Coordinates of C-alpha atoms in Angstrom, one line a residue:
Chain X
X218 CA 23.3 -49.2 44.4
X219 CA 20.9 -48.7 47.6
X220 CA 24.1 -48.8 49.9
X221 CA 25.8 -46.5 48.3
X222 CA 23.3 -43.2 48.7
X223 CA 23.6 -42.2 53.0
X224 CA 27.2 -42.3 51.4
X225 CA 26.5 -38.8 50.5
X226 CA 25.8 -37.3 53.7
X227 CA 28.5 -39.5 55.7
X228 CA 31.3 -38.9 53.6
X229 CA 31.2 -35.5 54.4
X230 CA 30.1 -36.1 58.1
X231 CA 33.1 -37.8 58.1
X232 CA 35.6 -35.9 56.5
X233 CA 35.0 -32.8 58.7
X234 CA 35.1 -35.2 62.0
X235 CA 38.8 -36.2 60.0
X236 CA 40.1 -32.9 59.4
X237 CA 40.5 -31.4 62.6
X238 CA 42.2 -34.1 64.0
X239 CA 44.5 -35.0 61.4
X240 CA 44.7 -31.2 60.3
X241 CA 48.3 -30.6 63.2
X242 CA 49.8 -33.3 62.0
X243 CA 49.4 -32.9 58.1
X244 CA 48.5 -30.0 56.8
X245 CA 49.0 -30.8 52.7
X246 CA 46.3 -33.2 53.5
X247 CA 43.8 -31.7 54.6
X248 CA 44.0 -29.3 51.9
X249 CA 43.2 -32.1 49.9
X250 CA 40.7 -34.8 51.5
X251 CA 37.9 -32.1 50.3
X252 CA 38.1 -31.6 47.4
X253 CA 39.3 -35.4 47.2
X254 CA 35.3 -36.3 48.8
X255 CA 33.7 -34.0 46.4
X256 CA 35.5 -35.3 43.3
X257 CA 34.3 -38.7 44.4
X258 CA 30.6 -37.8 45.4
X259 CA 30.7 -36.1 41.7
X260 CA 31.8 -39.3 39.4
X261 CA 29.1 -40.7 42.1
X262 CA 26.1 -39.3 40.7
X263 CA 27.3 -38.7 37.2
X264 CA 27.7 -42.7 37.3
X265 CA 24.3 -42.8 39.1
X266 CA 23.2 -41.2 35.7
X267 CA 21.5 -44.5 33.9
X268 CA 19.6 -45.6 36.8
X269 CA 17.8 -42.4 37.0
X270 CA 15.1 -43.7 34.3
X271 CA 14.4 -46.8 36.4
X272 CA 11.9 -44.4 39.0
X273 CA 14.1 -44.1 42.2
X274 CA 16.2 -45.8 44.9
X275 CA 14.9 -45.8 48.3
X276 CA 16.8 -45.8 51.3
X277 CA 15.2 -46.8 54.8
X278 CA 17.7 -45.5 57.9
X279 CA 18.5 -47.9 60.9
X280 CA 16.1 -50.3 58.3
X281 CA 12.8 -49.8 60.1
X282 CA 9.6 -51.6 58.0
X283 CA 6.7 -50.0 58.3
X284 CA 4.0 -50.7 60.7
X285 CA 1.1 -51.1 59.3
X286 CA 0.8 -48.8 55.8
X287 CA 2.5 -45.8 58.4
X288 CA 5.9 -45.5 57.4
X289 CA 7.7 -44.8 60.2
X290 CA 11.6 -44.6 59.5
X291 CA 13.1 -42.0 57.7
X292 CA 13.8 -42.4 54.1
X293 CA 16.9 -41.6 52.4
X294 CA 14.9 -40.8 48.9
X295 CA 17.4 -40.8 45.6
X296 CA 15.3 -40.0 41.8
X297 CA 16.0 -38.6 39.1
X298 CA 15.6 -34.3 41.0
X299 CA 17.6 -35.6 43.8
X300 CA 20.1 -36.7 41.7
X301 CA 20.1 -33.4 39.1
X302 CA 20.3 -30.9 42.5
X303 CA 23.4 -33.0 43.8
X304 CA 25.1 -33.8 40.6
X305 CA 25.4 -29.5 41.1
X306 CA 26.2 -29.6 44.9
X307 CA 28.9 -31.9 44.8
X308 CA 30.7 -30.4 41.2
X309 CA 30.9 -27.1 42.3
X310 CA 31.3 -27.8 45.9
X311 CA 34.8 -30.0 44.3
X312 CA 35.6 -26.8 42.5
X313 CA 34.7 -23.9 45.5
X314 CA 37.3 -26.7 47.4
X315 CA 40.2 -27.0 45.1
X316 CA 39.9 -22.5 44.6
X317 CA 39.7 -22.5 48.2
X318 CA 43.4 -24.0 48.6
X319 CA 45.3 -21.2 47.1
X320 CA 42.7 -18.3 48.2
X321 CA 42.3 -19.5 52.2
X322 CA 45.6 -19.7 52.9
X323 CA 45.9 -15.6 54.0
X324 CA 43.2 -16.6 56.6
X325 CA 44.1 -18.1 59.5
X326 CA 42.9 -21.6 61.3
X327 CA 42.4 -22.9 57.7
X328 CA 41.2 -27.1 59.1
X329 CA 37.8 -24.7 60.7
X330 CA 37.2 -24.0 56.7
X331 CA 37.3 -27.0 55.9
X332 CA 35.3 -28.1 58.7
X333 CA 32.2 -26.4 58.3
X334 CA 32.4 -26.4 54.2
X335 CA 32.3 -30.4 54.9
X336 CA 29.3 -29.8 57.4
X337 CA 27.7 -27.0 54.6
X338 CA 28.4 -29.6 51.6
X339 CA 27.4 -32.5 54.4
X340 CA 24.1 -30.7 55.2
X341 CA 23.1 -29.9 52.0
X342 CA 23.1 -33.1 50.7
X343 CA 21.0 -34.6 53.5
X344 CA 18.0 -31.7 52.4
X345 CA 18.5 -33.2 48.3
X346 CA 18.3 -36.6 50.0
X347 CA 15.4 -36.7 52.6
X348 CA 12.3 -38.1 52.3
X349 CA 11.1 -36.9 55.9
X350 CA 9.9 -33.2 56.8
X351 CA 11.6 -33.0 60.4
X352 CA 14.7 -35.0 58.5
X353 CA 14.6 -31.8 56.6
X354 CA 14.7 -29.4 59.0
X355 CA 17.6 -31.2 60.1
X356 CA 19.6 -30.9 57.7
X357 CA 18.8 -27.6 56.9
X358 CA 19.4 -25.9 60.2
X359 CA 23.1 -27.9 59.9
X360 CA 24.4 -26.3 56.2
X361 CA 22.8 -23.0 57.3
X362 CA 24.7 -23.3 60.9
X363 CA 28.2 -23.9 58.9
X364 CA 27.2 -21.2 56.1
X365 CA 26.3 -18.8 59.4
X366 CA 30.0 -19.6 60.6
X367 CA 31.3 -19.4 57.2
X368 CA 30.3 -15.6 56.4
X369 CA 31.7 -14.8 58.6
X370 CA 34.9 -16.2 58.5
X371 CA 36.8 -13.0 58.0
X372 CA 36.0 -11.6 62.0
X373 CA 36.1 -8.2 60.9
X374 CA 33.1 -5.9 61.2
X375 CA 31.5 -5.9 58.0
X376 CA 31.8 -10.1 58.2
X377 CA 30.8 -10.2 61.9
X378 CA 27.1 -7.7 61.1
X379 CA 26.6 -9.7 58.1
X380 CA 26.4 -13.3 59.6
X381 CA 24.6 -11.5 62.4
X382 CA 21.7 -10.2 60.3
X383 CA 22.0 -13.5 58.0
X384 CA 21.8 -15.7 61.0
X385 CA 18.4 -13.4 63.2
X386 CA 16.7 -13.5 59.6
X387 CA 17.8 -17.1 58.2
X388 CA 16.9 -18.3 62.7
X389 CA 13.6 -16.7 62.2
X390 CA 13.6 -18.4 58.8
X391 CA 13.6 -22.0 60.2
X392 CA 11.6 -21.2 63.6
X393 CA 8.5 -20.5 60.5
X394 CA 9.8 -23.8 58.9
X395 CA 9.5 -25.8 62.5
X396 CA 6.0 -24.3 62.8
X397 CA 5.1 -25.3 59.0
X398 CA 6.6 -29.0 59.2
X399 CA 4.4 -28.9 63.4
X400 CA 1.0 -28.1 61.6
X401 CA 1.5 -31.0 58.7
X402 CA 2.3 -33.5 61.6
X403 CA -1.0 -32.5 63.3
X404 CA -2.7 -32.3 60.4
X405 CA -1.6 -36.3 59.2
X406 CA 0.2 -37.6 62.1
X407 CA 2.8 -38.4 60.1
X408 CA 5.9 -36.6 58.8
X409 CA 6.9 -38.5 55.7
X410 CA 6.3 -36.3 52.6
X411 CA 5.1 -40.0 50.9
X412 CA 2.8 -40.5 53.2
X413 CA 1.4 -36.8 54.4
X414 CA 1.3 -35.9 50.3
X415 CA -1.5 -38.7 50.7
X416 CA -3.5 -37.9 53.4
X417 CA -3.8 -34.5 52.5
X418 CA -5.4 -34.5 49.5
X419 CA -7.9 -35.9 51.8
X420 CA -8.2 -32.9 54.2
X421 CA -7.6 -30.1 51.2
X422 CA -10.0 -28.5 53.0
X423 CA -9.3 -28.3 56.3
X424 CA -8.2 -24.7 57.6
X425 CA -4.9 -25.2 58.6
X426 CA -4.1 -26.3 54.6
X427 CA -3.7 -22.9 53.5
X428 CA -1.8 -22.0 56.1
X429 CA 1.0 -23.5 56.6
X430 CA 1.7 -23.5 52.2
X431 CA 2.2 -20.1 52.8
X432 CA 4.5 -21.0 56.3
X433 CA 7.2 -23.1 53.8
X434 CA 6.7 -20.4 51.2
X435 CA 8.0 -17.7 53.9
X436 CA 10.3 -20.1 54.9
X437 CA 11.8 -21.0 52.4
X438 CA 11.0 -18.3 50.2
X439 CA 13.5 -16.6 53.4
X440 CA 15.7 -19.3 52.6
X441 CA 15.8 -19.3 48.9
X442 CA 16.3 -15.0 49.3
X443 CA 12.9 -14.9 46.9
X444 CA 12.3 -10.9 47.0
X445 CA 9.7 -9.5 49.7
X446 CA 12.7 -11.8 51.9
X447 CA 16.1 -10.8 50.7
X448 CA 17.4 -8.5 52.3
X449 CA 19.7 -11.1 54.2
X450 CA 20.7 -12.0 50.8
X451 CA 23.9 -9.0 49.6
X452 CA 25.0 -8.6 52.6
X453 CA 26.0 -11.6 53.4
X454 CA 27.1 -13.4 49.8
X455 CA 29.3 -10.7 49.2
X456 CA 31.2 -10.4 53.1
X457 CA 31.8 -14.0 53.3
X458 CA 35.0 -15.4 51.2
X459 CA 34.5 -16.1 47.6
X460 CA 34.8 -19.5 47.2
X461 CA 31.5 -19.5 50.0
X462 CA 30.1 -16.8 47.5
X463 CA 30.4 -18.9 44.8
X464 CA 28.8 -22.2 47.2
X465 CA 26.7 -20.1 48.4
X466 CA 24.9 -18.0 45.7
X467 CA 25.5 -21.3 43.4
X468 CA 24.3 -24.1 45.7
X469 CA 22.6 -22.7 49.1
X470 CA 20.0 -21.1 48.2
X471 CA 19.4 -24.1 45.3
X472 CA 19.8 -27.0 47.6
X473 CA 17.6 -25.4 50.4
X474 CA 15.5 -22.8 49.2
X475 CA 13.7 -23.5 45.4
X476 CA 15.1 -27.4 45.8
X477 CA 12.4 -28.3 48.6
X478 CA 10.3 -26.0 47.8
X479 CA 9.7 -27.8 44.0
X480 CA 9.6 -30.7 46.0
X481 CA 6.9 -30.1 48.6
X482 CA 4.3 -28.3 46.1
X483 CA 5.0 -30.7 43.5
X484 CA 4.7 -33.8 45.5
X485 CA 3.4 -33.2 48.9
X486 CA 0.5 -30.6 48.2
X487 CA -1.9 -30.5 45.8
X488 CA -1.7 -27.1 43.2
X489 CA -4.1 -24.8 43.3
X490 CA -4.4 -22.0 41.5
X491 CA -3.9 -19.8 43.9
X492 CA -0.4 -20.7 44.8
X493 CA 0.7 -20.9 41.3
X494 CA 0.6 -17.6 40.9
X495 CA 1.5 -16.6 43.8
X496 CA 5.0 -19.0 43.0
X497 CA 5.2 -16.9 38.7
X498 CA 4.3 -13.5 41.0
X499 CA 6.8 -13.5 43.3
X500 CA 9.7 -14.5 40.7
X501 CA 8.6 -11.7 38.7
X502 CA 9.0 -9.3 41.8
X503 CA 12.5 -10.8 42.1
X504 CA 13.8 -11.0 39.1
X505 CA 12.4 -7.0 38.4
X506 CA 13.7 -6.1 42.1
X507 CA 17.1 -7.5 42.3
X508 CA 17.8 -6.3 38.4
X509 CA 16.6 -2.7 39.7
X510 CA 18.8 -2.6 42.6
X511 CA 21.9 -4.1 41.2
X512 CA 22.2 -1.6 38.8
X513 CA 23.1 1.3 40.9
X514 CA 26.2 -1.3 42.9
X515 CA 29.8 -0.4 43.1
X516 CA 31.0 -3.2 45.4
X517 CA 31.8 -6.1 43.1
X518 CA 30.6 -8.4 45.1
X519 CA 27.5 -6.6 46.1
X520 CA 27.0 -6.3 42.8
X521 CA 27.1 -10.3 41.9
X522 CA 24.8 -10.7 45.2
X523 CA 22.0 -8.5 44.0
X524 CA 21.8 -9.9 40.4
X525 CA 21.6 -13.2 42.1
X526 CA 18.6 -13.3 43.7
X527 CA 17.3 -12.0 40.0
X528 CA 18.4 -14.6 38.4
X529 CA 16.4 -17.2 40.8
X530 CA 14.0 -14.8 40.3
X531 CA 14.2 -16.5 36.8
X532 CA 13.7 -20.1 37.9
X533 CA 11.4 -19.3 40.3
X534 CA 9.6 -17.6 37.3
X535 CA 10.0 -21.0 35.6
X536 CA 8.9 -23.7 37.6
X537 CA 5.8 -21.0 38.5
X538 CA 4.2 -21.7 35.1
X539 CA 4.6 -24.4 35.2
X540 CA 2.9 -24.8 38.3
X541 CA 0.2 -22.7 36.4
X542 CA -0.2 -24.7 33.4
X543 CA -0.5 -27.9 35.3
X544 CA -2.8 -26.5 37.7
X545 CA -4.9 -24.9 35.4
X546 CA -5.3 -28.1 33.6
X547 CA -3.2 -26.7 30.2
X548 CA -1.3 -28.4 27.9
X549 CA 1.7 -31.1 30.1
X550 CA 3.9 -30.4 27.1
X551 CA 4.1 -26.4 27.5
X552 CA 4.2 -27.0 31.4
X553 CA 7.7 -29.5 30.7
X554 CA 9.2 -27.0 28.8
X555 CA 8.5 -24.0 31.4
X556 CA 9.9 -27.0 34.1
X557 CA 13.2 -27.4 31.7
X558 CA 13.6 -23.7 31.1
X559 CA 13.5 -23.2 35.1
X560 CA 16.2 -26.2 35.7
X561 CA 18.1 -25.4 33.1
X562 CA 18.6 -21.8 34.4
X563 CA 19.3 -23.7 38.0
X564 CA 22.1 -25.3 36.6
X565 CA 23.2 -22.0 34.2
X566 CA 23.0 -20.4 37.2
X567 CA 25.1 -22.6 39.8
X568 CA 27.7 -22.5 37.1
X569 CA 28.0 -18.5 36.0
X570 CA 27.4 -17.6 39.8
X571 CA 30.2 -19.3 40.9
X572 CA 32.7 -18.4 38.0
X573 CA 31.7 -15.0 39.1
X574 CA 32.3 -15.2 42.4
X575 CA 35.2 -17.1 41.9
X576 CA 37.3 -14.3 39.6
X577 CA 35.6 -11.7 42.4
X578 CA 37.8 -13.4 44.5
X579 CA 41.0 -13.7 41.8
X580 CA 40.6 -10.1 41.8
X581 CA 40.0 -9.3 45.4
X582 CA 43.3 -11.6 45.8
X583 CA 45.4 -10.0 43.3
X584 CA 44.7 -6.5 43.7
X585 CA 43.4 -5.8 48.0
X586 CA 40.2 -3.9 45.8
X587 CA 37.0 -4.0 45.7
X588 CA 35.5 -1.1 44.6
X589 CA 34.1 -0.8 40.5
X590 CA 35.6 3.1 41.1
X591 CA 38.9 1.9 41.9
X592 CA 39.5 -1.2 39.4
X593 CA 40.4 -0.4 35.6
X594 CA 42.4 -1.7 33.3
X595 CA 43.5 -5.2 34.4
X596 CA 42.6 -7.0 30.6
X597 CA 46.7 -6.5 30.0
X598 CA 47.7 -8.4 34.1
X599 CA 45.1 -11.0 33.9
X600 CA 44.8 -11.5 30.4
X601 CA 42.9 -15.5 31.8
X602 CA 40.3 -13.6 34.8
X603 CA 39.0 -10.8 32.1
X604 CA 38.5 -14.1 29.5
X605 CA 36.7 -16.2 32.1
X606 CA 34.6 -13.1 33.6
X607 CA 33.9 -11.9 30.2
X608 CA 31.9 -15.7 29.2
X609 CA 30.2 -15.5 32.8
X610 CA 28.6 -12.4 32.4
X611 CA 28.0 -12.9 28.7
X612 CA 25.8 -15.6 30.4
X613 CA 24.1 -14.5 33.0
X614 CA 22.8 -11.7 30.2
X615 CA 21.7 -14.0 28.1
X616 CA 23.6 -13.2 24.8
X617 CA 23.4 -16.5 22.1
X618 CA 26.3 -18.5 22.0
X619 CA 26.6 -19.0 25.7
X620 CA 24.6 -21.1 27.8
X621 CA 22.0 -19.1 29.8
X622 CA 20.7 -17.9 26.6
X623 CA 19.4 -21.0 25.7
X624 CA 17.7 -21.3 29.7
X625 CA 16.1 -17.8 29.5
X626 CA 15.0 -18.7 25.4
X627 CA 13.0 -20.6 27.0
X628 CA 11.6 -19.7 30.2
X629 CA 10.2 -17.1 27.6
X630 CA 9.2 -19.3 24.8
X631 CA 7.1 -21.0 27.7
X632 CA 6.1 -18.3 28.6
X633 CA 4.6 -17.4 26.1
X634 CA 2.8 -20.8 24.9
X635 CA 1.4 -20.5 27.1
X636 CA 0.1 -17.3 27.0
X637 CA 1.0 -15.2 29.7
X638 CA 3.0 -12.2 27.5
X639 CA 3.3 -10.2 30.7
X640 CA 5.8 -12.4 32.0
X641 CA 7.4 -13.4 29.1
X642 CA 7.9 -9.8 27.7
X643 CA 9.4 -9.1 31.3
X644 CA 12.2 -11.5 31.6
X645 CA 13.4 -10.2 28.7
X646 CA 13.2 -6.7 29.7
X647 CA 15.1 -7.8 32.4
X648 CA 17.3 -10.0 30.6
X649 CA 18.8 -6.5 28.7
X650 CA 18.7 -4.5 32.1
X651 CA 21.5 -7.2 33.0
X652 CA 23.1 -7.1 30.0
X653 CA 23.5 -3.5 30.7
X654 CA 24.6 -3.6 34.7
X655 CA 27.2 -6.2 33.6
X656 CA 28.5 -4.4 30.6
X657 CA 28.7 -2.0 32.6
X658 CA 30.7 -3.4 34.9
X659 CA 32.9 -5.6 32.7
X660 CA 34.3 -1.9 31.3
X661 CA 34.8 -0.5 34.5
X662 CA 37.1 -3.4 36.1
X663 CA 38.8 -5.1 32.7
X664 CA 38.4 -2.6 30.1
X665 CA 39.0 0.9 30.6
X666 CA 42.1 2.6 31.7
X667 CA 44.1 1.6 34.2
X668 CA 43.6 3.7 37.6
X669 CA 46.5 5.1 39.6
X670 CA 44.6 3.0 42.6
X671 CA 45.7 -0.1 41.3
X672 CA 49.3 -0.5 42.6
X673 CA 50.1 -4.4 43.6
X674 CA 49.3 -7.1 41.4
X675 CA 50.4 -10.4 43.7
X676 CA 50.6 -13.6 41.6
X677 CA 47.5 -15.4 41.8
X678 CA 47.7 -19.4 42.8
X679 CA 47.2 -22.3 39.5
X680 CA 44.5 -23.6 42.0
X681 CA 43.0 -20.3 41.6
X682 CA 43.3 -20.8 37.9
X683 CA 41.8 -23.9 37.8
X684 CA 38.4 -24.2 38.7
X685 CA 38.0 -20.5 36.5
X686 CA 39.0 -22.2 32.7
X687 CA 36.8 -25.6 33.9
X688 CA 33.8 -23.3 34.4
X689 CA 34.3 -20.3 31.8
X690 CA 34.8 -23.4 29.5
X691 CA 31.1 -25.0 30.7
X692 CA 29.5 -21.7 30.2
X693 CA 30.4 -21.7 26.7
X694 CA 29.5 -25.7 25.7
X695 CA 26.8 -26.3 28.4
X696 CA 24.4 -25.2 25.9
X697 CA 24.1 -28.7 24.8
X698 CA 22.3 -29.7 26.9
X699 CA 19.8 -28.1 24.0
X700 CA 20.6 -31.0 22.3
X701 CA 17.4 -33.5 22.4
X702 CA 19.8 -36.3 23.0
X703 CA 21.4 -34.6 25.8
X704 CA 18.7 -33.8 27.3
X705 CA 17.4 -37.0 27.4
X706 CA 19.9 -38.9 28.8
X707 CA 20.5 -35.4 32.0
X708 CA 17.3 -33.2 31.9
X709 CA 14.7 -35.1 30.8
X710 CA 14.3 -38.1 34.7
X711 CA 14.7 -34.8 36.7
X712 CA 11.5 -32.7 34.8
X713 CA 9.7 -36.4 34.6
X714 CA 9.6 -36.2 38.5
X715 CA 8.7 -33.3 39.0
X716 CA 5.7 -33.4 35.9
X717 CA 4.1 -37.0 37.3
X718 CA 3.1 -35.0 40.8
X719 CA 1.2 -38.5 42.0
X720 CA 3.9 -40.9 40.7
X721 CA 6.8 -39.7 44.0
X722 CA 4.5 -41.1 47.1
X723 CA 2.5 -44.0 45.6
X724 CA 6.4 -45.4 44.2
X725 CA 7.6 -44.5 48.1
X726 CA 4.5 -46.1 49.7
X727 CA 3.6 -49.2 47.2
X728 CA 8.0 -49.9 48.3
X729 CA 6.8 -49.2 51.9
X730 CA 3.9 -51.8 52.2
Chain R
X198 CA -7.3 -23.8 72.6
X199 CA -6.5 -21.0 75.0
X200 CA -3.1 -22.8 75.3
X201 CA -2.7 -22.5 71.9
X202 CA -3.4 -18.5 71.4
X203 CA -1.2 -18.0 74.8
X204 CA 1.6 -20.1 72.6
X205 CA 0.8 -17.7 69.7
X206 CA 1.3 -15.2 72.5
X207 CA 4.5 -16.2 73.3
X208 CA 6.3 -16.6 69.7
X209 CA 4.8 -12.6 68.7
X210 CA 7.0 -11.2 72.1
X211 CA 9.6 -13.1 71.0
X212 CA 8.9 -11.5 67.5
X213 CA 8.2 -8.1 68.5
X214 CA 11.2 -8.2 70.7
X215 CA 13.6 -9.4 67.6
X216 CA 11.7 -6.5 65.7
X217 CA 12.0 -3.6 68.4
X218 CA 15.0 -4.3 70.3
X219 CA 18.0 -2.7 69.4
X220 CA 20.9 -4.3 71.5
X221 CA 22.5 -7.6 70.1
X222 CA 22.0 -9.5 73.5
X223 CA 17.9 -8.8 73.9
X224 CA 17.7 -9.9 70.2
X225 CA 19.3 -12.9 70.8
X226 CA 16.7 -13.1 73.8
X227 CA 13.7 -12.5 71.1
X228 CA 15.1 -14.9 69.2
X229 CA 14.9 -17.9 72.1
X230 CA 11.6 -16.7 73.3
X231 CA 10.1 -17.7 69.6
X232 CA 12.1 -21.1 70.5
X233 CA 10.5 -22.0 73.5
X234 CA 7.4 -20.6 71.9
X235 CA 7.5 -22.9 69.8
X236 CA 8.5 -25.8 71.4
X237 CA 5.8 -25.9 73.8
X238 CA 3.5 -26.0 70.5
X239 CA 4.8 -28.9 70.0
X240 CA 4.9 -30.8 72.4
X241 CA 0.7 -28.9 72.7
X242 CA 0.3 -31.2 68.9
X243 CA 1.5 -34.7 70.9
X244 CA -0.3 -34.0 74.5
X245 CA -4.0 -36.0 75.1
X246 CA -5.9 -34.9 78.3
X247 CA -5.7 -37.9 80.7
X248 CA -3.6 -40.4 78.8
X249 CA -0.3 -41.5 80.5
X250 CA 3.3 -40.9 79.7
X251 CA 4.4 -43.4 76.8
X252 CA 6.4 -46.0 78.2
X253 CA 4.9 -49.6 78.1
X254 CA 5.9 -52.1 81.0
X255 CA 4.8 -55.3 82.3
X256 CA 1.3 -55.6 83.8
X257 CA 0.0 -51.9 81.8
X258 CA -3.9 -51.1 82.2
X259 CA -4.0 -47.7 80.9
X260 CA -4.2 -48.1 77.1
X261 CA -3.6 -44.3 75.8
X262 CA -0.2 -43.4 75.8
X263 CA 0.4 -39.1 74.6
X264 CA 2.3 -39.5 71.8
X265 CA 5.9 -39.2 72.1
X266 CA 6.5 -38.6 68.4
X267 CA 6.5 -34.8 69.0
X268 CA 8.5 -35.4 72.2
X269 CA 11.7 -36.4 70.6
X270 CA 11.4 -33.7 67.6
X271 CA 11.3 -31.0 70.7
X272 CA 14.3 -32.1 72.0
X273 CA 16.5 -32.3 69.1
X274 CA 15.0 -28.7 68.3
X275 CA 16.4 -27.7 71.7
X276 CA 19.6 -29.2 70.3
X277 CA 19.9 -27.2 67.6
X278 CA 18.3 -24.0 69.4
X279 CA 21.3 -24.1 71.7
X280 CA 23.4 -24.6 68.5
X281 CA 21.9 -21.3 66.6
X282 CA 21.7 -19.4 70.2
X283 CA 25.7 -20.8 71.0
X284 CA 26.6 -18.9 67.8
X285 CA 24.2 -15.9 67.8
X286 CA 25.5 -14.9 71.0
X287 CA 29.6 -15.3 70.0
X288 CA 29.0 -12.7 66.2
X289 CA 27.3 -11.3 69.2
X290 CA 30.9 -10.5 71.4
X291 CA 32.8 -10.2 68.8
X292 CA 30.8 -7.8 67.4
X293 CA 31.1 -5.8 71.1
X294 CA 34.5 -6.1 71.0
X295 CA 34.8 -4.9 67.5
X296 CA 32.4 -1.8 68.1
X297 CA 32.4 -1.3 71.7
X298 CA 28.7 -1.5 71.7
X299 CA 26.1 -3.8 71.5
X300 CA 23.5 -0.8 70.0
X301 CA 23.0 -2.2 66.4
X302 CA 22.7 1.8 65.4
X303 CA 26.0 2.3 65.6
X304 CA 26.7 -0.8 63.3
X305 CA 26.9 0.9 60.0
X306 CA 29.6 -0.7 57.4
X307 CA 27.0 -2.5 55.9
X308 CA 24.5 -0.5 53.6
X309 CA 22.5 -1.1 49.6

């Protein structure tokens, strides 16, 4: 199994190289290749389920043995939490690349599209697996640069403008992260997360400690589009081609933003009350601002992009509550519940937001319209898309039988149990506002009378319909993760890894010795 | 200490350029200045006054070496910065072809 860990990075990288080379000769091969690669990786993730409880799998790149007690090589770390995120990344990537087979034909240079897609996924897998700070930065830049190019893939005015804005802000975020990495190296003299966690504990009162934490929150917050840093997201996510929007919104902001924040603040830094409070406040702020800005939107994908900001706020709030409870020495089971809520919402958000962006792509492909004021009466012409979109919107708004309800409920219950009543109340209130704008959106697009602007209905290829069906069904059935047996298999390894804040560095340093 | 302050000033100069300039190319130049200030910071982290270059040869007398790891990191970061700059400039050129100007005040197709 240890030898299989680097496959998550190598396989997409190699296929990114093969696609443009073979693309000249066989177009169908390149179309299928990326889907096959992501299928293999998803299967690998699911197959590793039984191995999570045995702690973590550590792969040392190049086999560099530690000198003394200091690890000098780069570690790739595959534990419950990274396996959870890797599964989400590769599953959504599989569906998006399958969806692209039908969707991307209208653009020129299909090969470049699949190359960039594979590069982006390789970067994200690398960020999730890496146990080395500078290595995280390198993979993060691979993922980011590929996503900059993919946002601009349409090369029209809006796409280019959105891409430029995204690049300037994303580049700023990367530079801030790089300064943070430099400061950690300055304080501790090591880049290995486990090792520096060990060394940072003793230098807690160092004046650079707080600065480093702030820099990481700002840098990765920019990548995750938490509210004061969110301005690039609505432009970038609404301008990209639809399968890419679903990847950006569903996966990228979580893998390179939220995942790294959780990893660093739980496993590298000591949890402090101030930072936990800051996290929760940022989460609540994202929840409110994203939700309120989404109400007024008239563009199909822009509305979805703003709702992403709001839903990311829920995830951050759940995790932040867990941090607060641990930092104040509260009940561990409530902390576990809050983190479970956050992670479950992360999974749900990946599923339903990808679904919503894919339905947006189907509608745009079929009618060539994106303005909600012009669309209308699509339910008769596109029953499948209507049902998929209904499942997605109800799941986002949090109505009972759908999965989104359970994750929001858990976050709210955890907030009330931990006696943060205001946070719980705001989360409940924002859920109602979400319901309001998604009902309005659903009525405008699908249910109202057909408007004269919708003239053409192009047929939708079957490759675009299959992902909608799969994701739509998942939106309904994912509530089963609440059943204790299912939770034990799929969610608990990830939660246990996060909760045991000291275990991470202990295991890695012991293995390296 | 003064060197670190100068390095930070350089970073602020770049940030000022990114925030105030209206020309796409000048924004890219601002970002490059920030990048370079961070590269300088990295090399300063590893620098030790009076230490030798980290190359070990037979018959070595020096015992203190400059830390080579930040230098390796700077090399990697330079390559990444090259990629981001190339990407930014190519988008800027495409934007110029669409709008016939580099002025960001003219580019207002995205709102809200």
